[in-house]
XYZ file of C-alpha atoms in Angstrom:
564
model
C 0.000 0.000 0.000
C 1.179 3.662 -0.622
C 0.302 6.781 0.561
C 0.742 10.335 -1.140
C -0.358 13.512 0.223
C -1.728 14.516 -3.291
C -3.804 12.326 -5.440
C -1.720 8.965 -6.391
C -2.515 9.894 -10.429
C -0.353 12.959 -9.821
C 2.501 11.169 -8.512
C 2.758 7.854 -10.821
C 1.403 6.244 -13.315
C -1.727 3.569 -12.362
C -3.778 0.806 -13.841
C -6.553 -1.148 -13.020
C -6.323 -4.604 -11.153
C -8.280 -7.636 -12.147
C -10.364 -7.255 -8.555
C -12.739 -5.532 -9.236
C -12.927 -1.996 -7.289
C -8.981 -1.914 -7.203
C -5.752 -0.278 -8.478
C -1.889 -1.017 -9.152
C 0.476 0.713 -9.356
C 2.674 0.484 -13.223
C 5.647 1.058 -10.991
C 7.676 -1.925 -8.631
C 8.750 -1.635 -5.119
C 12.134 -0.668 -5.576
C 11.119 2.182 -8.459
C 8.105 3.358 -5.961
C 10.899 3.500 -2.639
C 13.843 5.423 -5.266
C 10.902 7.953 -5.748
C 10.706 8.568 -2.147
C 6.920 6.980 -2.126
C 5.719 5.647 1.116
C 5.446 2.236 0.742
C 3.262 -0.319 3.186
C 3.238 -3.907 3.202
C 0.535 -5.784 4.378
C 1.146 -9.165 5.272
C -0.926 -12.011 6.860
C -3.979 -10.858 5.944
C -5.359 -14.549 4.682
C -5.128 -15.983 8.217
C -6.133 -12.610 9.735
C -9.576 -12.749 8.025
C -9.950 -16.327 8.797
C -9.064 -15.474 12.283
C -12.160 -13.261 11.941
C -14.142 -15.690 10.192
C -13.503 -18.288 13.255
C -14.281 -15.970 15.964
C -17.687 -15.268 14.193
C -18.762 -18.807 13.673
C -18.115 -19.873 16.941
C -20.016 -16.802 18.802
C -22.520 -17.041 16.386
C -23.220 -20.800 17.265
C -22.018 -21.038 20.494
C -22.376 -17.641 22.039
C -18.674 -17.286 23.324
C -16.700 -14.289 22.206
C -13.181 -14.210 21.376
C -10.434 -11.409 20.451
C -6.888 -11.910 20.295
C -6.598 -10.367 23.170
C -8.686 -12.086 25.133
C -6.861 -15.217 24.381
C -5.400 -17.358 27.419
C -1.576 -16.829 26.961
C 0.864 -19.558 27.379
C -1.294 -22.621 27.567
C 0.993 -25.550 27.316
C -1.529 -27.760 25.433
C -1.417 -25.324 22.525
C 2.883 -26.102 22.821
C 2.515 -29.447 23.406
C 0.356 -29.746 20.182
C 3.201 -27.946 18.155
C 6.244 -29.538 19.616
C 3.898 -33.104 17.715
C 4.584 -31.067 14.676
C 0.382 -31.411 14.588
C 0.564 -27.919 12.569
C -1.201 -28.305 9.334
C -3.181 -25.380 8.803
C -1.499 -23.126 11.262
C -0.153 -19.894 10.304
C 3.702 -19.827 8.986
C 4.470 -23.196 10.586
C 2.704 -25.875 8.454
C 5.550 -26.204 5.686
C 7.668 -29.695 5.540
C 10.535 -27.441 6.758
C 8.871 -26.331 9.614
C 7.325 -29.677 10.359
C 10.901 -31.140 10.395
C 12.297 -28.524 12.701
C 9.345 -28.303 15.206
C 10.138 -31.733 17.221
C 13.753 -30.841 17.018
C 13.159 -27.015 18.416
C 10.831 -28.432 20.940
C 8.972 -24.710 21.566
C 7.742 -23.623 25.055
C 7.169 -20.016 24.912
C 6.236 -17.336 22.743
C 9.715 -16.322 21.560
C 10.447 -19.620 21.017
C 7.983 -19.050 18.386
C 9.657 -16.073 16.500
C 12.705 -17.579 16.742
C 10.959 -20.667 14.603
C 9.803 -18.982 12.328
C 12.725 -16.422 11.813
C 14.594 -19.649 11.790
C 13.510 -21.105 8.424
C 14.300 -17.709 6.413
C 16.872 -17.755 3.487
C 19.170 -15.796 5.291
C 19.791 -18.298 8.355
C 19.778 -21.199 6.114
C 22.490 -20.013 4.039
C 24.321 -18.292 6.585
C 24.558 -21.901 8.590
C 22.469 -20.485 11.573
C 19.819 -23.384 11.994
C 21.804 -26.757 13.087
C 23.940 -24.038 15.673
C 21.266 -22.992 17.013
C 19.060 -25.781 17.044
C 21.968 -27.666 18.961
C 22.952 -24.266 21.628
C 18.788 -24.646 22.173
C 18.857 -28.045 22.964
C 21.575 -28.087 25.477
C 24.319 -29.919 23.255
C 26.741 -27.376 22.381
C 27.802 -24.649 24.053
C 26.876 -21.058 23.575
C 30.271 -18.669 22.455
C 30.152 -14.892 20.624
C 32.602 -14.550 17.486
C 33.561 -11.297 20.319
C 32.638 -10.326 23.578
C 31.152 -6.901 22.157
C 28.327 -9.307 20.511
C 26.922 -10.856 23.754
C 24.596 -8.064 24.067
C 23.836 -8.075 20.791
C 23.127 -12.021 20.111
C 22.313 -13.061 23.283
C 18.498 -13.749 23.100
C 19.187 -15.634 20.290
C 22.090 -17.800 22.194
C 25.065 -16.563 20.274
C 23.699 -16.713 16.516
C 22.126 -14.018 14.651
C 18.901 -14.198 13.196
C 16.613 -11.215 12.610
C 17.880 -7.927 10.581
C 18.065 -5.889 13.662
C 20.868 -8.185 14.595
C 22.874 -7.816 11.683
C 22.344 -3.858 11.530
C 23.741 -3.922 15.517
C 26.660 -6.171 14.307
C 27.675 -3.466 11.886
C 27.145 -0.729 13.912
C 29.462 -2.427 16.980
C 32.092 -4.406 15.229
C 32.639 -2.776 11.951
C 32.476 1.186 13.138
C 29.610 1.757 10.103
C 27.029 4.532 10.851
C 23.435 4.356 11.112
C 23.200 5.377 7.827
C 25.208 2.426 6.501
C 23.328 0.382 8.633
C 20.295 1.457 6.997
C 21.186 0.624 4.037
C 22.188 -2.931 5.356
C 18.601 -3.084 6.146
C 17.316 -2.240 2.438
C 20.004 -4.765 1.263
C 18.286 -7.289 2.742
C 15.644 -9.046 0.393
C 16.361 -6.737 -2.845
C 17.436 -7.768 -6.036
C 20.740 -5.764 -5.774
C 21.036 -6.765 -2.128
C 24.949 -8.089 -2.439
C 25.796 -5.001 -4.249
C 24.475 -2.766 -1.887
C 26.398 -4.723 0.733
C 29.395 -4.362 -0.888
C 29.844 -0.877 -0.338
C 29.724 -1.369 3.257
C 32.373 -4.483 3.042
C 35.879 -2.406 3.649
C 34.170 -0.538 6.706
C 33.320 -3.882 7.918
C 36.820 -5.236 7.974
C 38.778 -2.451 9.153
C 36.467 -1.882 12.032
C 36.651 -5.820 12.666
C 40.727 -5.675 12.164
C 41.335 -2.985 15.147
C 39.183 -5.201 17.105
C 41.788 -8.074 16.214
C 39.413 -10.154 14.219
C 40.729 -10.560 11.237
C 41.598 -13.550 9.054
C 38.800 -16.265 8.744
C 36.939 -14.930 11.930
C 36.779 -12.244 10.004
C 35.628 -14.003 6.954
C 32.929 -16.299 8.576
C 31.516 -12.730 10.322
C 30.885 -11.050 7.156
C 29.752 -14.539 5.160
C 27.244 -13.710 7.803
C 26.409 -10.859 6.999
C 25.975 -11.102 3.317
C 23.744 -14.336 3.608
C 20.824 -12.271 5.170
C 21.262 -10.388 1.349
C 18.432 -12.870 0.203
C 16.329 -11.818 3.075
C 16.196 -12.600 6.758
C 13.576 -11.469 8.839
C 13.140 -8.542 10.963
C 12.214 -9.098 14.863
C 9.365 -7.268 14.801
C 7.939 -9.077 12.124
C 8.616 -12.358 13.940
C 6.999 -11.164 16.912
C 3.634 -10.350 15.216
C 3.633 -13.537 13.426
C 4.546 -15.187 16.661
C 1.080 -13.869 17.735
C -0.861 -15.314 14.585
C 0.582 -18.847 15.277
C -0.497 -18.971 18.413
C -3.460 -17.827 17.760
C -4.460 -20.016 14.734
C -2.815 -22.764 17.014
C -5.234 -22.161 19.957
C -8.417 -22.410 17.858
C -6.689 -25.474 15.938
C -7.072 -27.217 19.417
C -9.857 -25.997 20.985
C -12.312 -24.981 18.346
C -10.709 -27.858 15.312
C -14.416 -27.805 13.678
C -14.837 -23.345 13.828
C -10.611 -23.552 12.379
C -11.341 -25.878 9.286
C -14.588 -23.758 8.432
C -12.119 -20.280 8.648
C -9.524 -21.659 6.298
C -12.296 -23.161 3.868
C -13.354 -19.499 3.804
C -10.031 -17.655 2.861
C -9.162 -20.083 0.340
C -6.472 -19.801 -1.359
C -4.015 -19.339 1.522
C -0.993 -21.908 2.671
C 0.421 -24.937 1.929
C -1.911 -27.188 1.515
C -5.096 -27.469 -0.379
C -9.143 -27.745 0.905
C -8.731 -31.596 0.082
C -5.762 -31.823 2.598
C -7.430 -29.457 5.287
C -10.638 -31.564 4.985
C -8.706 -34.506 5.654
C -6.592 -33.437 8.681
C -10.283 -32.633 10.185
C -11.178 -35.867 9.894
C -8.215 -37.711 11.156
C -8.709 -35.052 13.904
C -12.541 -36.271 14.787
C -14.126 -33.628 12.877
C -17.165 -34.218 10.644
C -17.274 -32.509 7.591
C -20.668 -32.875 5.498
C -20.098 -32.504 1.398
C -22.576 -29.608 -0.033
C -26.304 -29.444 -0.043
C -28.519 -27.284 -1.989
C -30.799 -26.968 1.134
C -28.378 -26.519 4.273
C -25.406 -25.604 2.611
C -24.144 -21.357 2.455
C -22.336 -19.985 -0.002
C -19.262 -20.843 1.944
C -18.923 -23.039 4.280
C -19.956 -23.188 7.793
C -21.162 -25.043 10.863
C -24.339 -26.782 12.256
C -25.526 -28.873 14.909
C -24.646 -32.753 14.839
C -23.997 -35.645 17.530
C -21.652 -35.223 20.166
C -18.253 -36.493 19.246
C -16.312 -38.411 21.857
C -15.672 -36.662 24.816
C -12.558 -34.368 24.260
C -11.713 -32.115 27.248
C -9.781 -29.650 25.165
C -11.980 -29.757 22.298
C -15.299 -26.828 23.263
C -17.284 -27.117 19.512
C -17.954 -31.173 19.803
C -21.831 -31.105 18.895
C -20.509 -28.902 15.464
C -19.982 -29.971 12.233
C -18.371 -28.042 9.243
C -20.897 -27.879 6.191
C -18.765 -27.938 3.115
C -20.288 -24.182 0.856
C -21.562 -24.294 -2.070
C -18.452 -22.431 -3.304
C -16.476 -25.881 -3.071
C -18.275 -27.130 -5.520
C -16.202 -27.173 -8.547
C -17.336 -24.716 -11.470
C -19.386 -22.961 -8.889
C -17.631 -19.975 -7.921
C -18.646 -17.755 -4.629
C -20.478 -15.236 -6.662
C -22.975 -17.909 -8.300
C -22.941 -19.545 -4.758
C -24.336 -16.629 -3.757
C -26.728 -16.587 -5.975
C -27.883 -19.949 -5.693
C -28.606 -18.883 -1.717
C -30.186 -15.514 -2.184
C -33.004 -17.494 -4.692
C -33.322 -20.547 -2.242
C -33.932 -17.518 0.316
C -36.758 -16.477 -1.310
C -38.819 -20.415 -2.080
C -37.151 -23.507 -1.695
C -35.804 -24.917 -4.835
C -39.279 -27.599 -5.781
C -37.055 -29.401 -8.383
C -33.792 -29.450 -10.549
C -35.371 -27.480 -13.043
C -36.322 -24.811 -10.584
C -32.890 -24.781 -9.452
C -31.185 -24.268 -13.180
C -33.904 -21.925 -14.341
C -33.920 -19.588 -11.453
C -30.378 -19.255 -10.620
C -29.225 -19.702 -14.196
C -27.042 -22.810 -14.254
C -25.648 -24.914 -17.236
C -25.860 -28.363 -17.997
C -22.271 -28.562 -16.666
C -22.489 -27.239 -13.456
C -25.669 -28.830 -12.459
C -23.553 -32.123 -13.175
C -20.702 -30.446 -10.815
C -23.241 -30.249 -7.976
C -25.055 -33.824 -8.691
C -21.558 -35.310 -8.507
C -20.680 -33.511 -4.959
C -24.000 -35.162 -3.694
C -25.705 -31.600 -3.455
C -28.554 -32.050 -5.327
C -29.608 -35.468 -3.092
C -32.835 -33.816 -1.571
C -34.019 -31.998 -4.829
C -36.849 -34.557 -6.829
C -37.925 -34.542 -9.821
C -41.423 -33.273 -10.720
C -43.019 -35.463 -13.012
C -44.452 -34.185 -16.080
C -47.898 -34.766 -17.396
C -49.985 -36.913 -19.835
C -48.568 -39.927 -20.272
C -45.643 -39.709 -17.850
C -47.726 -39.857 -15.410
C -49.104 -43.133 -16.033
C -45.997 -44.802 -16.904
C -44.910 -42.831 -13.363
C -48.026 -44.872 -11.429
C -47.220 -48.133 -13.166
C -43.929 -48.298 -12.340
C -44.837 -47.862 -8.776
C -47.469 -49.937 -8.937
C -45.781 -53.436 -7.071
C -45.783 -56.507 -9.210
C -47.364 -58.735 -6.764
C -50.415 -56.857 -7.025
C -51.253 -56.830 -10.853
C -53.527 -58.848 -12.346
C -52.140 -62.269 -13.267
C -52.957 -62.214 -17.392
C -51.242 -58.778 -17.301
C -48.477 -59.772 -14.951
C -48.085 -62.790 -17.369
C -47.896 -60.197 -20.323
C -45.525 -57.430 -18.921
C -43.141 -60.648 -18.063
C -43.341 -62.186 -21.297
C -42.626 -58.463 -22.901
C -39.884 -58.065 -20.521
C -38.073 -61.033 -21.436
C -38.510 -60.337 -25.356
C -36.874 -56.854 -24.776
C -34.222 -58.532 -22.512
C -35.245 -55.918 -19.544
C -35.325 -55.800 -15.668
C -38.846 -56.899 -14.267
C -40.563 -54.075 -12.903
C -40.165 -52.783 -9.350
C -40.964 -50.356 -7.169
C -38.947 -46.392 -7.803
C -36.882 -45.606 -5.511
C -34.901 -42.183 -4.657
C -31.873 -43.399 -6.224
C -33.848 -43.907 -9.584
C -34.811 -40.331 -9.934
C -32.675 -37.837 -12.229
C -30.094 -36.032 -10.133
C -29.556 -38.899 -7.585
C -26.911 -41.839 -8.549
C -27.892 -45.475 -7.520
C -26.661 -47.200 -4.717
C -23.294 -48.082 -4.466
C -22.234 -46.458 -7.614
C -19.719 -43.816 -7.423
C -20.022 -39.914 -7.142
C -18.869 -38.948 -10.366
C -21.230 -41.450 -12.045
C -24.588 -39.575 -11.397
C -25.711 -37.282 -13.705
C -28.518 -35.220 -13.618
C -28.203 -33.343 -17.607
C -31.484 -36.089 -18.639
C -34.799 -34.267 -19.289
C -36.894 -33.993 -15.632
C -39.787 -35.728 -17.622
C -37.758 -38.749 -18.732
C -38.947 -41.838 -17.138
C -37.197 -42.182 -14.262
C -38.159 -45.853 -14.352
C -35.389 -45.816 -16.635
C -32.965 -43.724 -15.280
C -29.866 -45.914 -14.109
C -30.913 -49.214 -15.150
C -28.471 -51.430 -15.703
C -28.314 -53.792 -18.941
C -28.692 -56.972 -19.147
C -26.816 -59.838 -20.776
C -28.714 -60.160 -24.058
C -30.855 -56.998 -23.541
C -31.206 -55.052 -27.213
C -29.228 -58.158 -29.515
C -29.584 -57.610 -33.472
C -30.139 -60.382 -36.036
C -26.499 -62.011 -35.920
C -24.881 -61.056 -32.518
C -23.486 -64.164 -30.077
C -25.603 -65.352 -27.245
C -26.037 -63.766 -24.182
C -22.952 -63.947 -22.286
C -22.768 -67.042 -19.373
C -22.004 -66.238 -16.168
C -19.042 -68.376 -14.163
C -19.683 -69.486 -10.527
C -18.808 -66.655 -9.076
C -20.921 -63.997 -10.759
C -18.616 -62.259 -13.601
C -19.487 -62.219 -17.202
C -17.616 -64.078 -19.797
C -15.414 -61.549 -21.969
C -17.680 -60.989 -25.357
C -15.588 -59.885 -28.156
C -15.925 -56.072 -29.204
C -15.471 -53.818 -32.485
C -13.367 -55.764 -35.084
C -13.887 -59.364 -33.499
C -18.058 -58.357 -33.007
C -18.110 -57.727 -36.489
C -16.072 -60.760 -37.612
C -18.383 -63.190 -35.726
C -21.014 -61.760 -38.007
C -19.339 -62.469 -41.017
C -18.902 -58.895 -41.931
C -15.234 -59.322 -41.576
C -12.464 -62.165 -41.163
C -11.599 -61.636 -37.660
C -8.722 -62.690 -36.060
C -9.688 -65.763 -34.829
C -11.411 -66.229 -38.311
C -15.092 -66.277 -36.197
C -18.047 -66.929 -39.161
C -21.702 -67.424 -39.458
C -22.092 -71.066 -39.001
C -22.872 -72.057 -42.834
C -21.109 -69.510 -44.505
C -18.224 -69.999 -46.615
C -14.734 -68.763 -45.111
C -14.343 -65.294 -46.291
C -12.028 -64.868 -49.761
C -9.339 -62.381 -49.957
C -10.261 -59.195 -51.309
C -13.823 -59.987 -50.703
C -14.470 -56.703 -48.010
C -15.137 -53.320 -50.160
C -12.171 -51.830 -48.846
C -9.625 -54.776 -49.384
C -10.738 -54.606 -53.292
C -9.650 -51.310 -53.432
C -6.694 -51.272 -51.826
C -5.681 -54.026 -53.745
C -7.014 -52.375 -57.228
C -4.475 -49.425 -56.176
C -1.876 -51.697 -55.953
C -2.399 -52.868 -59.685
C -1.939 -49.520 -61.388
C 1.506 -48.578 -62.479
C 3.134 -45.557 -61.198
C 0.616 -44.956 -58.321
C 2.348 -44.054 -54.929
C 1.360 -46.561 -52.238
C -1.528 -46.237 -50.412
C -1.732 -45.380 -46.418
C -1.479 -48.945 -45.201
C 0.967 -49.607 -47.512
C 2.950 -46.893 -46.071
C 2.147 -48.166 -42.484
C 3.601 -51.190 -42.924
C 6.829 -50.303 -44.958
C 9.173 -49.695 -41.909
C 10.790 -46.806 -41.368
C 14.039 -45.579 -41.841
C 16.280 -44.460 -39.067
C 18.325 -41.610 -39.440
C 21.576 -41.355 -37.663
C 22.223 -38.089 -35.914
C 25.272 -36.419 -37.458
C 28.420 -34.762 -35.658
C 26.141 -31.571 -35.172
C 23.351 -33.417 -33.573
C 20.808 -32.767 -36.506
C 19.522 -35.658 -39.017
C 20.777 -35.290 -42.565
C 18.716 -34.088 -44.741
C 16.574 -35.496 -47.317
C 14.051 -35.082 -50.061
C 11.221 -36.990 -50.702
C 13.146 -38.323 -53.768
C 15.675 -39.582 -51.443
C 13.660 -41.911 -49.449
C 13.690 -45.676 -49.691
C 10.928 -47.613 -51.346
């Protein structure tokens, strides 16, 4: 962000953003701070406004309020939780780097949690600050300063320097720079030209260090220091406000795991890890998580009233569970979500077509939501005329029919190679998949007054055979269908073509060569002179291979060239 004391247009050029209701400026950071502009950078603001989000839900449903500050500090659940490494989802400390270092850091107060994540920075990776310190933390080496003019300096972070305050102190005491150069230490730090701005500063460095007496690799190790935190290290500060966020997101991650999940499904995209992942840590985590329903669900997600979970004394939102928005759905982005609310708002959606007509959905993303299970509850209103018979027929039980008509549908039945009839169920209407079949194999794009009698109905062996075809497959003891050949073989057992395994029409003749339309003329082609080959002919002439020359290119060739 940047703030001028006469309009911005003035000052630089701008453009438009693709967010709507927003502005950029055509200038970078480094052009915008050379210009004297003052600059703002807003950071965290993704787990901030699911902080929000999570304090909302959970006074909404549960009536307790929570601010950060209100917060109990220093629980050691919360630490014992992060020393697991059980940090998926948490602010800043949810990478595999962090999740390595966590167990081996061991964390116990809030410092502890600047230091991690001003640990795993660029800077202190390069410089060779993390195994030193992780070791001087954990009692097995011993904690020494390059000279005894650092202690003050480095001695909250046990001898090693971490945080850009640290390095601009270092300057200032061991290499006699001003506060100027350490300032521009500071902007060094993180900018493309950061070693080159660090290089002006490098014979101040080592003549202050040499009337100190450090001078030779001492020297050299203190400045490789130095210059590491060139491809940015973090500031203090800035550790110590994240510090708050993590143990913040942290706190609700324990207490309030159902409220947490709901707040980062909100915010998405933010972190590591995707809404799959996050979903899934829930779960392993006791959490139920309910896919998206045209009826319950919001346009994001939220929370409603379920059974108890086990009885988890640090876990206060047990009786909640985390409706998955509309949103989620794939192809269905917040703003139709929205929309798809705001109509259901006004009537209840009666039917599938109601739904598509009033809040203006394709054919695709109705088959988006039918897949997610959302459109379970919706039925399908019959239409009228003769649907509606067929529609009281097929519900009408077979055991109760007359027997002469029984006797007839049965007999038709068996002619057509089709189910008997039965009873329609809610997994025969359109929009709803049958039972046990996956999610992505319900569709609901069929017309809402097709017969839903119809609608999912498997086929059966010998159900809709033409004059020719094999007989209906046999079944083996165990209940799976003999293989029935397909395409080339099909056709070949009809005596259409000479298959492979030379199947026939029993009493025809073995086929001839040449006898299929499009053998004859192939083979006609091949009889005129001074006709190029025809496409199968060139199929099955192989190739030739060229050998790469010296250069690494193929030689070249013209089509006169090639072999024959």
């Amino acid at each position: 962000m940047v703030l001028t004391e006469r309009p911005i247009g003035e000052v630089c050029p701008i453009e438009r953003a693709r967010m709507p209701g927003r502005t950029v400026l055509q200038w970078d950071k480094d052009g915008c701070e050379s210009m004297g502009l003052v600059k703002f950078d807003l950071l965290g603001l993704g787990m901030l406004g699911a902080l929000d989000h999570m304090m909302r839900l959970i006074e909404e449903h549960l009536g307790t309020r929570w601010t950060l500050e209100t917060l109990p500090k220093e629980e050691p659940e919360v630490y014992d939780m992060l020393c697991r490494a059980d940090s998926i989802g948490v602010f800043q400390v949810e990478s595999r780097a962090q999740i390595g270092t966590l167990p081996r850091l061991q964390p116990r107060t809030f410092y502890d949690l600047a230091i991690e994540i001003a640990l795993i920075r660029p800077g202190p990776i390069q410089g060779g600050a993390v195994h030193p310190y992780i070791r001087r933390a954990t009692g097995k080496d011993p904690v020494t300063y390059d000279h005894p003019s650092l202690e003050p300096v480095l001695g909250r972070t046990l001898g090693v320097p971490l945080f850009q305050e640290q390095l601009m102190a270092m300057a200032v005491t061991l290499g006699d720079c001003t506060r100027d150069d350490a300032d521009l230490l500071r902007r060094a730090m993180g900018s493309k030209r950061g070693v080159e701005r660090i290089e002006k500063v490098k014979e101040k460095l080592y003549a202050g260090m040499a009337r100190r007496g450090i001078v030779g690799d001492r020297a050299d190790a203190i400045y490789v220091k130095i210059l590491s935190f060139a491809n940015f290290g973090f500031a203090e500060s800035h550790a110590l406000s994240f510090a708050l966020l993590v143990y913040a997101s942290s706190w609700f991650k324990l207490h309030y795991p159902a409220a947490f999940l709901a707040g980062l499904l909100r915010n998405q995209p933010m972190g590591f890890y995707s809404p799959q992942s996050l979903v899934g840590d829930a779960r392993r985590h006791g959490v139920t998580v309910l896919r998206p329903d045209i009826h319950r669900s919001g346009a994001q997600a939220g929370l409603e009233p379920c059974e108890p979970a086990a009885d988890d004394p640090l876990r206060y939102d047990g009786a909640l569970a985390v409706r998955l928005g509309l949103d989620e759905v794939r192809g269905i982005g917040k703003e139709l979500a929205e929309r798809i609310v705001a109509e259901r708002d006004r009537a209840p959606y009666a039917d599938i077509r109601d739904l598509s007509r009033r809040a203006g959905l394709t054919s695709t993303q109705l088959e988006a939501l039918a897949t997610a299970g959302g459109v379970r509850r919706l039925r399908a209103r019959p239409a009228r005329g003769a649907v509606d018979g067929r529609l009281r027929r097929a519900r009408r039980p077979a055991a109760g029919q007359h027997a002469r008509a029984a006797a007839a549908n049965a007999a038709r039945d068996e002619r057509r190679g089709a189910h008997p009839r039965r009873p329609v169920g809610d997994e025969d209407l359109p929009g709803a998949a049958p039972a046990g079949a996956p999610a992505t194999g319900a569709r609901c794009g069929g017309h809402p007054a097709g017969d839903p009698a119809l609608v999912h109905r498997r086929r059966t062996p010998g159900a809709g055979r033409r004059p020719g075809d094999p007989p209906p497959a046999a079944r083996h003891g165990d209940g799976h269908h003999v293989p029935q050949p397909r395409g080339r073989d099909r056709d070949a057992q009809r005596g259409l073509l000479p298959g492979r395994d030379g199947g026939r029409r029993p009493g025809r003749p073995p086929p001839q060569r040449g006898d299929h339309p499009r053998q004859a003329r192939a083979q006609r082609r091949r009889r005129q002179p001074g006709r190029r080959p025809g496409r199968a002919a060139r199929r099955a002439r192989p190739r030739r291979r060229h050998r790469p020359c010296r250069r690494g290119r193929p030689p070249a060739t013209s089509a006169r060239g090639r072999r024959r």
